[in-house]
Coordinates of N, CA, C and O in Angstrom, one line a residue:
M1419 N 29.3 31.6 -80.7 CA 29.1 30.1 -80.5 C 30.0 29.4 -81.5 O 30.0 29.7 -82.7
K1420 N 30.7 28.4 -81.0 CA 31.5 27.5 -81.8 C 30.7 26.8 -82.9 O 29.6 26.4 -82.6
K1421 N 31.3 26.6 -84.0 CA 30.7 25.9 -85.1 C 31.3 24.6 -85.4 O 32.6 24.5 -85.4
I1422 N 30.5 23.5 -85.5 CA 31.0 22.2 -85.8 C 30.4 21.7 -87.1 O 29.3 22.0 -87.4
G1423 N 31.2 21.0 -87.9 CA 30.8 20.4 -89.1 C 30.5 18.9 -88.9 O 31.4 18.2 -88.4
V1424 N 29.4 18.4 -89.4 CA 29.1 17.0 -89.5 C 29.0 16.7 -90.9 O 28.2 17.2 -91.7
L1425 N 29.9 15.8 -91.4 CA 29.9 15.4 -92.8 C 28.8 14.4 -93.1 O 28.4 13.6 -92.3
I1426 N 28.3 14.6 -94.3 CA 27.2 13.7 -94.8 C 27.4 13.4 -96.2 O 27.9 14.2 -97.0
E1427 N 27.0 12.2 -96.6 CA 27.0 11.6 -97.9 C 26.0 10.5 -97.9 O 25.6 10.0 -96.9
N1428 N 25.6 10.1 -99.1 CA 24.6 9.0 -99.2 C 25.1 7.7 -98.5 O 26.3 7.5 -98.4
Y1429 N 24.1 7.0 -98.0 CA 24.3 5.7 -97.3 C 25.0 5.9 -95.9 O 25.6 5.0 -95.4
F1430 N 24.7 7.0 -95.3 CA 25.2 7.2 -93.9 C 24.4 6.3 -92.9 O 23.3 5.9 -93.2
D1431 N 25.0 5.9 -91.9 CA 24.4 5.2 -90.8 C 23.5 6.2 -90.0 O 24.1 7.1 -89.5
E1432 N 22.2 5.9 -90.0 CA 21.3 6.9 -89.4 C 21.7 7.2 -87.9 O 21.7 8.3 -87.5
K1433 N 22.0 6.1 -87.1 CA 22.3 6.3 -85.7 C 23.6 7.1 -85.5 O 23.7 7.9 -84.6
E1434 N 24.5 6.9 -86.4 CA 25.8 7.6 -86.3 C 25.8 9.0 -86.8 O 26.7 9.8 -86.6
L1435 N 24.7 9.4 -87.5 CA 24.6 10.8 -87.9 C 23.6 11.5 -86.9 O 23.9 12.6 -86.5
I1436 N 22.5 10.9 -86.6 CA 21.4 11.6 -85.9 C 21.8 12.0 -84.5 O 21.7 13.1 -84.0
Y1437 N 22.3 11.0 -83.7 CA 22.7 11.3 -82.3 C 23.7 12.4 -82.2 O 23.5 13.4 -81.5
P1438 N 24.9 12.3 -82.9 CA 25.9 13.4 -82.8 C 25.3 14.7 -83.3 O 25.6 15.8 -82.7
Y1439 N 24.6 14.7 -84.4 CA 24.1 15.9 -85.0 C 23.2 16.7 -84.0 O 23.4 17.9 -83.7
F1440 N 22.3 16.0 -83.3 CA 21.4 16.7 -82.4 C 22.1 17.0 -81.0 O 21.9 18.0 -80.4
R1441 N 22.9 16.1 -80.6 CA 23.6 16.3 -79.3 C 24.6 17.5 -79.4 O 24.6 18.3 -78.5
L1442 N 25.3 17.6 -80.5 CA 26.2 18.7 -80.7 C 25.5 20.1 -80.8 O 26.0 21.1 -80.4
Q1443 N 24.2 20.1 -81.3 CA 23.5 21.3 -81.3 C 23.1 21.9 -79.9 O 22.8 23.0 -79.8
E1444 N 23.2 21.1 -78.9 CA 23.0 21.5 -77.6 C 24.0 22.6 -77.1 O 23.7 23.4 -76.3
D1445 N 25.2 22.5 -77.7 CA 26.3 23.4 -77.3 C 26.9 24.2 -78.4 O 27.7 25.1 -78.1
F1446 N 26.7 23.8 -79.6 CA 27.3 24.4 -80.8 C 26.4 24.7 -81.9 O 25.3 24.1 -82.0
K1447 N 26.8 25.5 -82.9 CA 26.1 25.6 -84.1 C 26.7 24.5 -85.0 O 27.9 24.2 -85.0
V1448 N 25.8 23.8 -85.7 CA 26.2 22.6 -86.4 C 25.8 22.7 -87.9 O 24.6 23.0 -88.2
D1449 N 26.7 22.5 -88.8 CA 26.4 22.5 -90.2 C 26.5 21.0 -90.7 O 27.4 20.3 -90.3
L1450 N 25.6 20.7 -91.6 CA 25.7 19.4 -92.3 C 26.4 19.7 -93.6 O 25.9 20.4 -94.5
I1451 N 27.7 19.2 -93.7 CA 28.5 19.4 -94.8 C 28.5 18.3 -95.8 O 29.0 17.2 -95.5
G1452 N 27.9 18.5 -96.9 CA 27.9 17.4 -98.0 C 28.8 17.7 -99.1 O 29.5 18.8 -99.2
T1453 N 28.9 16.8 -100.0 CA 29.8 17.1 -101.2 C 29.1 18.1 -102.0 O 29.8 18.8 -102.8
E1454 N 27.8 18.3 -101.9 CA 27.0 19.4 -102.5 C 26.1 20.0 -101.5 O 25.7 19.4 -100.5
K1455 N 25.8 21.3 -101.7 CA 24.9 22.1 -100.9 C 23.5 21.8 -101.2 O 23.1 21.6 -102.3
N1456 N 22.6 21.9 -100.1 CA 21.2 21.7 -100.2 C 20.7 20.5 -101.0 O 19.8 20.5 -101.8
V1457 N 21.4 19.4 -100.7 CA 21.1 18.1 -101.3 C 20.6 17.2 -100.2 O 21.1 17.1 -99.1
E1458 N 19.5 16.4 -100.5 CA 19.0 15.4 -99.5 C 19.9 14.2 -99.7 O 19.9 13.6 -100.8
Y1459 N 20.5 13.8 -98.7 CA 21.3 12.5 -98.7 C 20.5 11.5 -98.0 O 19.8 11.7 -97.0
T1460 N 20.6 10.3 -98.5 CA 19.8 9.1 -98.0 C 20.6 8.2 -97.2 O 21.7 7.9 -97.5
G1461 N 20.0 7.9 -96.0 CA 20.7 6.9 -95.1 C 20.7 5.5 -95.7 O 20.0 5.2 -96.7
K1462 N 21.4 4.6 -95.1 CA 21.6 3.3 -95.6 C 20.3 2.5 -95.6 O 20.2 1.5 -96.3
S1463 N 19.3 2.9 -94.8 CA 18.0 2.2 -94.7 C 17.2 2.5 -96.0 O 16.3 1.7 -96.3
G1464 N 17.6 3.6 -96.7 CA 16.9 3.9 -97.9 C 15.7 4.8 -97.7 O 15.1 5.4 -98.7
S1465 N 15.2 5.0 -96.5 CA 14.0 5.8 -96.2 C 14.3 7.1 -95.5 O 13.5 8.0 -95.6
F1466 N 15.4 7.2 -94.8 CA 15.7 8.4 -94.0 C 16.6 9.3 -94.7 O 17.6 8.9 -95.3
K1467 N 16.2 10.6 -94.7 CA 17.0 11.6 -95.5 C 17.4 12.8 -94.6 O 16.6 13.2 -93.7
M1468 N 18.5 13.4 -94.9 CA 18.9 14.6 -94.2 C 19.5 15.5 -95.3 O 20.2 15.0 -96.2
K1469 N 19.3 16.8 -95.2 CA 19.7 17.8 -96.2 C 21.0 18.6 -95.8 O 21.0 19.1 -94.7
S1470 N 22.0 18.6 -96.6 CA 23.2 19.4 -96.3 C 22.8 20.9 -96.4 O 21.9 21.3 -97.2
N1471 N 23.5 21.7 -95.6 CA 23.3 23.1 -95.7 C 24.5 23.9 -96.3 O 24.4 25.1 -96.5
I1472 N 25.6 23.1 -96.5 CA 26.8 23.7 -97.1 C 27.6 22.6 -97.8 O 27.5 21.4 -97.4
S1473 N 28.3 22.9 -98.8 CA 29.2 21.9 -99.5 C 30.6 22.0 -98.9 O 31.0 23.0 -98.3
S1474 N 31.3 20.9 -99.0 CA 32.7 20.9 -98.6 C 33.5 21.8 -99.3 O 34.5 22.3 -98.8
K1475 N 33.2 22.2 -100.6 CA 33.9 23.1 -101.3 C 33.8 24.5 -100.7 O 34.7 25.3 -100.7
E1476 N 32.6 24.9 -100.3 CA 32.3 26.2 -99.7 C 32.7 26.3 -98.2 O 32.9 27.4 -97.7
A1477 N 32.8 25.2 -97.5 CA 33.1 25.2 -96.1 C 34.5 25.7 -95.9 O 35.5 25.1 -96.4
N1478 N 34.7 26.7 -95.1 CA 36.0 27.2 -94.8 C 36.5 26.6 -93.4 O 35.9 26.8 -92.4
P1479 N 37.6 25.8 -93.5 CA 38.1 25.1 -92.3 C 38.3 26.1 -91.1 O 38.2 25.7 -89.9
D1480 N 38.6 27.3 -91.4 CA 38.9 28.3 -90.4 C 37.6 28.7 -89.6 O 37.7 29.2 -88.4
D1481 N 36.5 28.4 -90.1 CA 35.2 28.7 -89.5 C 34.7 27.6 -88.5 O 33.7 27.8 -87.8
Y1482 N 35.4 26.5 -88.5 CA 34.9 25.3 -87.7 C 35.9 25.0 -86.6 O 37.1 25.0 -86.8
E1483 N 35.4 24.6 -85.5 CA 36.2 24.2 -84.3 C 36.5 22.7 -84.4 O 37.4 22.2 -83.7
A1484 N 35.6 21.9 -85.1 CA 35.8 20.4 -85.1 C 34.9 19.9 -86.2 O 34.0 20.5 -86.7
I1485 N 35.1 18.6 -86.5 CA 34.2 17.9 -87.5 C 33.9 16.5 -86.9 O 34.8 15.9 -86.2
Y1486 N 32.8 16.0 -87.3 CA 32.3 14.6 -87.0 C 32.1 13.9 -88.2 O 31.4 14.4 -89.1
I1487 N 32.6 12.7 -88.3 CA 32.4 11.8 -89.5 C 31.7 10.6 -89.2 O 32.2 9.7 -88.6
P1488 N 30.4 10.5 -89.5 CA 29.6 9.3 -89.3 C 30.0 8.2 -90.2 O 30.6 8.4 -91.3
G1489 N 29.6 7.0 -89.9 CA 29.9 5.8 -90.7 C 28.8 5.4 -91.7 O 28.2 6.3 -92.3
G1490 N 28.5 4.2 -91.7 CA 27.7 3.6 -92.8 C 28.6 3.5 -94.0 O 29.8 3.3 -93.8
F1491 N 28.1 3.7 -95.1 CA 28.9 3.6 -96.3 C 29.2 5.0 -96.9 O 29.8 5.1 -97.9
S1492 N 28.7 6.0 -96.2 CA 28.9 7.4 -96.6 C 30.4 7.8 -96.7 O 30.8 8.5 -97.6
P1493 N 31.3 7.3 -95.8 CA 32.7 7.7 -96.0 C 33.3 7.3 -97.3 O 34.2 7.9 -97.8
D1494 N 32.8 6.2 -97.9 CA 33.3 5.8 -99.2 C 33.0 6.9 -100.2 O 33.8 7.2 -101.1
G1495 N 31.8 7.5 -100.2 CA 31.4 8.6 -101.0 C 32.2 9.8 -100.7 O 32.7 10.6 -101.6
M1496 N 32.5 10.1 -99.4 CA 33.3 11.2 -99.1 C 34.7 11.2 -99.7 O 35.3 12.2 -100.1
R1497 N 35.3 9.9 -99.7 CA 36.6 9.7 -100.2 C 36.7 10.1 -101.7 O 37.8 10.4 -102.2
G1498 N 35.6 10.0 -102.4 CA 35.5 10.4 -103.8 C 35.4 11.8 -104.1 O 35.4 12.2 -105.3
C1499 N 35.3 12.7 -103.1 CA 35.2 14.1 -103.3 C 36.5 14.8 -102.8 O 36.7 14.8 -101.6
E1500 N 37.2 15.3 -103.7 CA 38.5 16.0 -103.4 C 38.3 17.1 -102.4 O 39.1 17.4 -101.5
D1501 N 37.2 17.9 -102.6 CA 37.0 19.0 -101.7 C 36.7 18.5 -100.2 O 37.2 19.2 -99.3
T1502 N 36.1 17.4 -100.0 CA 35.8 16.9 -98.7 C 37.1 16.4 -98.1 O 37.4 16.7 -96.9
I1503 N 38.0 15.7 -98.9 CA 39.3 15.3 -98.4 C 40.1 16.4 -98.0 O 40.8 16.4 -97.0
E1504 N 40.1 17.5 -98.8 CA 40.9 18.7 -98.5 C 40.4 19.4 -97.3 O 41.2 19.8 -96.5
F1505 N 39.1 19.4 -97.1 CA 38.5 20.0 -95.9 C 39.0 19.3 -94.7 O 39.4 19.9 -93.7
I1506 N 38.9 18.0 -94.7 CA 39.3 17.2 -93.5 C 40.8 17.4 -93.2 O 41.2 17.6 -92.1
N1507 N 41.6 17.4 -94.3 CA 43.0 17.6 -94.1 C 43.4 18.9 -93.5 O 44.2 19.0 -92.6
K1508 N 42.7 20.0 -93.9 CA 42.9 21.3 -93.3 C 42.5 21.4 -91.9 O 43.2 22.1 -91.1
I1509 N 41.4 20.8 -91.5 CA 41.0 20.7 -90.1 C 42.1 20.0 -89.3 O 42.4 20.5 -88.2
H1510 N 42.6 18.9 -89.8 CA 43.6 18.2 -89.1 C 44.9 19.0 -89.0 O 45.5 19.0 -87.9
E1511 N 45.3 19.7 -90.1 CA 46.5 20.5 -90.0 C 46.4 21.6 -89.0 O 47.4 22.1 -88.4
Q1512 N 45.2 22.1 -88.7 CA 44.9 23.1 -87.7 C 44.8 22.5 -86.3 O 44.5 23.2 -85.3
N1513 N 45.0 21.2 -86.2 CA 44.9 20.4 -84.9 C 43.6 20.6 -84.2 O 43.5 20.6 -83.0
K1514 N 42.5 20.7 -85.0 CA 41.2 20.7 -84.5 C 40.6 19.3 -84.3 O 41.0 18.4 -85.0
P1515 N 39.8 19.1 -83.3 CA 39.2 17.8 -83.1 C 38.5 17.2 -84.3 O 37.7 17.9 -84.9
I1516 N 38.7 15.9 -84.5 CA 38.1 15.2 -85.6 C 37.6 13.9 -84.9 O 38.4 13.1 -84.4
A1517 N 36.3 13.6 -85.0 CA 35.7 12.4 -84.5 C 35.2 11.6 -85.7 O 34.7 12.1 -86.7
A1518 N 35.4 10.3 -85.7 CA 34.9 9.4 -86.7 C 34.5 8.1 -86.1 O 35.1 7.6 -85.1
I1519 N 33.5 7.5 -86.6 CA 33.0 6.2 -86.0 C 32.7 5.2 -87.1 O 32.4 5.6 -88.3
C1520 N 32.9 4.0 -86.8 CA 32.6 2.8 -87.6 C 33.4 2.9 -88.9 O 34.6 2.7 -88.8
H1521 N 32.8 3.1 -90.1 CA 33.5 3.3 -91.3 C 34.0 4.7 -91.5 O 34.7 5.0 -92.5
G1522 N 33.7 5.6 -90.7 CA 34.1 7.0 -90.8 C 35.6 7.2 -91.0 O 36.0 8.1 -91.7
P1523 N 36.4 6.4 -90.2 CA 37.8 6.6 -90.4 C 38.4 6.4 -91.8 O 39.4 6.8 -92.2
W1524 N 37.6 5.7 -92.7 CA 38.0 5.6 -94.1 C 38.3 6.9 -94.7 O 39.2 7.1 -95.5
A1525 N 37.4 8.0 -94.4 CA 37.7 9.3 -95.0 C 39.0 9.9 -94.5 O 39.7 10.6 -95.2
L1526 N 39.4 9.5 -93.2 CA 40.6 10.0 -92.7 C 41.8 9.4 -93.5 O 42.8 10.0 -93.7
A1527 N 41.7 8.1 -93.9 CA 42.8 7.4 -94.5 C 43.2 8.1 -95.8 O 44.3 8.1 -96.2
D1528 N 42.2 8.8 -96.5 CA 42.5 9.5 -97.7 C 43.0 11.0 -97.4 O 43.6 11.6 -98.3
A1529 N 42.6 11.5 -96.3 CA 42.9 12.9 -96.0 C 44.2 13.2 -95.2 O 44.7 14.3 -95.4
I1530 N 44.6 12.2 -94.4 CA 45.8 12.5 -93.6 C 46.7 11.3 -93.5 O 46.3 10.2 -93.8
D1531 N 47.9 11.5 -93.1 CA 48.9 10.5 -92.9 C 48.6 9.8 -91.5 O 48.7 10.4 -90.5
L1532 N 48.2 8.6 -91.5 CA 47.8 7.9 -90.3 C 48.9 7.1 -89.7 O 48.7 6.5 -88.6
K1533 N 50.1 7.1 -90.2 CA 51.2 6.4 -89.6 C 51.4 6.8 -88.2 O 51.5 7.9 -87.8
G1534 N 51.4 5.7 -87.3 CA 51.7 5.9 -85.9 C 50.5 6.4 -85.1 O 50.6 6.5 -83.8
I1535 N 49.4 6.7 -85.7 CA 48.2 7.1 -84.9 C 47.4 5.9 -84.4 O 47.2 4.9 -85.0
K1536 N 47.1 6.1 -83.1 CA 46.2 5.1 -82.4 C 44.8 5.4 -82.8 O 44.3 6.5 -82.7
M1537 N 44.1 4.3 -83.2 CA 42.7 4.5 -83.6 C 41.9 3.2 -83.6 O 42.5 2.1 -83.4
T1538 N 40.6 3.3 -83.7 CA 39.8 2.1 -83.9 C 38.8 2.4 -85.0 O 38.7 3.5 -85.6
S1539 N 38.0 1.4 -85.3 CA 37.0 1.4 -86.4 C 36.1 0.2 -86.2 O 36.4 -0.6 -85.3
V1540 N 35.2 0.0 -87.0 CA 34.5 -1.3 -87.1 C 35.6 -2.3 -87.4 O 36.4 -2.1 -88.2
P1541 N 35.6 -3.5 -86.6 CA 36.7 -4.4 -86.9 C 36.8 -5.0 -88.3 O 37.9 -5.3 -88.7
K1542 N 35.7 -5.0 -89.0 CA 35.7 -5.5 -90.4 C 36.8 -4.8 -91.3 O 37.3 -5.4 -92.2
I1543 N 37.1 -3.5 -91.0 CA 38.0 -2.7 -91.8 C 39.3 -2.4 -91.1 O 40.1 -1.6 -91.6
K1544 N 39.6 -3.1 -90.0 CA 40.8 -2.8 -89.2 C 42.1 -2.9 -90.0 O 43.0 -2.2 -89.9
N1545 N 42.1 -3.9 -90.9 CA 43.3 -4.1 -91.7 C 43.7 -3.0 -92.6 O 44.8 -2.7 -92.9
D1546 N 42.7 -2.2 -93.1 CA 42.9 -1.0 -93.9 C 43.8 0.0 -93.1 O 44.7 0.6 -93.6
F1547 N 43.5 0.1 -91.8 CA 44.2 1.0 -91.0 C 45.6 0.5 -90.5 O 46.6 1.2 -90.4
I1548 N 45.6 -0.8 -90.3 CA 46.9 -1.4 -89.9 C 47.9 -1.3 -91.1 O 49.1 -0.9 -90.9
H1549 N 47.4 -1.5 -92.3 CA 48.2 -1.3 -93.5 C 48.6 0.1 -93.8 O 49.6 0.4 -94.4
A1550 N 47.8 1.1 -93.2 CA 48.1 2.5 -93.3 C 49.1 2.9 -92.3 O 49.5 4.1 -92.2
G1551 N 49.5 2.0 -91.4 CA 50.5 2.3 -90.4 C 49.9 2.7 -89.0 O 50.7 3.2 -88.1
C1552 N 48.6 2.5 -88.8 CA 48.0 2.9 -87.5 C 48.3 1.8 -86.5 O 48.5 0.6 -86.9
E1553 N 48.1 2.2 -85.3 CA 48.0 1.2 -84.2 C 46.5 1.0 -83.9 O 45.9 1.8 -83.3
W1554 N 45.9 0.0 -84.5 CA 44.5 -0.3 -84.4 C 44.2 -0.9 -83.0 O 44.8 -1.9 -82.7
I1555 N 43.3 -0.3 -82.2 CA 43.0 -0.8 -80.9 C 41.5 -1.1 -80.8 O 40.6 -0.3 -81.2
D1556 N 41.1 -2.3 -80.3 CA 39.7 -2.7 -80.2 C 39.2 -2.2 -78.9 O 39.0 -3.0 -77.9
E1557 N 38.8 -0.9 -78.8 CA 38.2 -0.3 -77.7 C 37.1 0.6 -78.1 O 37.1 1.1 -79.3
A1558 N 36.2 0.9 -77.2 CA 35.0 1.7 -77.6 C 35.4 3.1 -78.0 O 34.8 3.6 -79.0
V1559 N 36.4 3.7 -77.4 CA 36.8 5.1 -77.8 C 38.3 5.1 -77.7 O 38.9 4.7 -76.7
V1560 N 38.9 5.6 -78.8 CA 40.4 5.7 -78.8 C 40.7 7.2 -79.2 O 40.2 7.7 -80.2
I1561 N 41.5 7.8 -78.4 CA 41.9 9.2 -78.6 C 43.4 9.3 -78.8 O 44.1 8.8 -78.0
D1562 N 43.8 9.9 -79.9 CA 45.2 10.2 -80.1 C 45.3 11.6 -80.7 O 44.8 11.9 -81.8
K1563 N 45.9 12.4 -79.9 CA 46.1 13.9 -80.3 C 44.7 14.5 -80.5 O 43.9 14.5 -79.7
N1564 N 44.4 14.9 -81.8 CA 43.1 15.5 -82.1 C 42.1 14.6 -82.7 O 41.0 15.0 -83.1
I1565 N 42.4 13.3 -82.8 CA 41.5 12.3 -83.4 C 40.9 11.4 -82.4 O 41.6 10.8 -81.6
I1566 N 39.5 11.3 -82.4 CA 38.8 10.4 -81.5 C 37.9 9.5 -82.4 O 37.1 9.9 -83.2
T1567 N 38.2 8.2 -82.2 CA 37.5 7.2 -83.1 C 36.7 6.2 -82.2 O 37.1 6.0 -81.0
S1568 N 35.7 5.6 -82.8 CA 34.9 4.6 -82.1 C 34.5 3.5 -83.1 O 34.6 3.8 -84.3
R1569 N 34.1 2.4 -82.6 CA 33.8 1.2 -83.5 C 32.5 1.2 -84.1 O 32.3 1.0 -85.3
T1570 N 31.4 1.2 -83.3 CA 30.1 1.0 -83.8 C 29.1 1.9 -83.1 O 29.4 2.6 -82.1
P1571 N 27.8 1.9 -83.5 CA 26.8 2.7 -82.8 C 26.7 2.4 -81.3 O 26.4 3.3 -80.5
S1572 N 27.0 1.2 -80.9 CA 26.9 0.9 -79.4 C 28.0 1.7 -78.6 O 27.9 1.9 -77.4
D1573 N 29.0 2.3 -79.3 CA 30.0 3.1 -78.6 C 29.7 4.6 -78.7 O 30.4 5.4 -78.0
I1574 N 28.7 5.0 -79.4 CA 28.5 6.4 -79.7 C 28.2 7.2 -78.4 O 28.6 8.3 -78.2
S1575 N 27.6 6.6 -77.4 CA 27.2 7.3 -76.2 C 28.5 7.5 -75.3 O 28.5 8.4 -74.4
K1576 N 29.5 6.8 -75.6 CA 30.8 7.0 -74.9 C 31.7 8.0 -75.7 O 32.4 8.8 -75.1
Q1577 N 31.6 8.0 -77.0 CA 32.4 8.8 -77.9 C 32.0 10.3 -77.9 O 32.8 11.2 -77.7
V1578 N 30.7 10.6 -78.1 CA 30.2 11.9 -78.3 C 30.5 12.8 -77.0 O 31.0 13.9 -77.2
P1579 N 30.3 12.4 -75.8 CA 30.6 13.2 -74.6 C 32.1 13.6 -74.6 O 32.5 14.7 -74.2
K1580 N 33.0 12.6 -74.9 CA 34.4 12.9 -75.0 C 34.8 13.9 -76.1 O 35.6 14.7 -75.9
F1581 N 34.1 13.8 -77.2 CA 34.3 14.7 -78.3 C 33.9 16.1 -77.9 O 34.6 17.1 -78.1
V1582 N 32.7 16.3 -77.2 CA 32.2 17.5 -76.7 C 33.2 18.1 -75.8 O 33.6 19.3 -75.8
E1583 N 33.7 17.3 -74.8 CA 34.7 17.8 -73.9 C 36.0 18.2 -74.6 O 36.6 19.3 -74.2
M1584 N 36.4 17.5 -75.6 CA 37.6 17.8 -76.3 C 37.4 19.2 -77.0 O 38.3 20.0 -77.0
I1585 N 36.3 19.5 -77.6 CA 36.0 20.7 -78.2 C 36.0 21.9 -77.2 O 36.6 22.9 -77.5
K1586 N 35.3 21.7 -76.1 CA 35.2 22.7 -75.1 C 36.5 23.1 -74.5 O 36.8 24.2 -74.1
N1587 N 37.4 22.1 -74.4 CA 38.7 22.3 -73.8 C 39.8 22.8 -74.8 O 40.9 23.1 -74.4
K1588 N 39.4 23.0 -76.0 CA 40.3 23.4 -77.1 C 40.6 24.9 -77.0 O 39.8 25.7 -76.7

């Protein structure tokens, strides 16, 4: 069974973590990859928690078929962990699918060269990506090579099925 990594850090958007996490389990083995192993990370509401089962330092990119990066403010924490950034970079170098939603693309900005890549995000941070050389597009789902991005939780039901299809066709 293919294995998928869902990245987690404090202040994750609950909707952007829960739906992909459980939907992906229908077809794949899913690990919650945190900056630390066996740590309870708190969602941005302050009351919902999920526990990582592996750290980004321990996670071997060769073992994963794809990764999903939820938004909220967790991507800012991910950016502060060199092991997480290196893990994302290695997944990208292997041309494996990477999905990110809302603020999730922030983690991509530190991990890979975004010049010329078509993508989207929550509109509030679009200039971060324009300045990084992206072609920012205001659409529910934007796919460019191995990267699939979406804007907000209202787009997630369109993004996740395309991500699953992308993984299955890899």
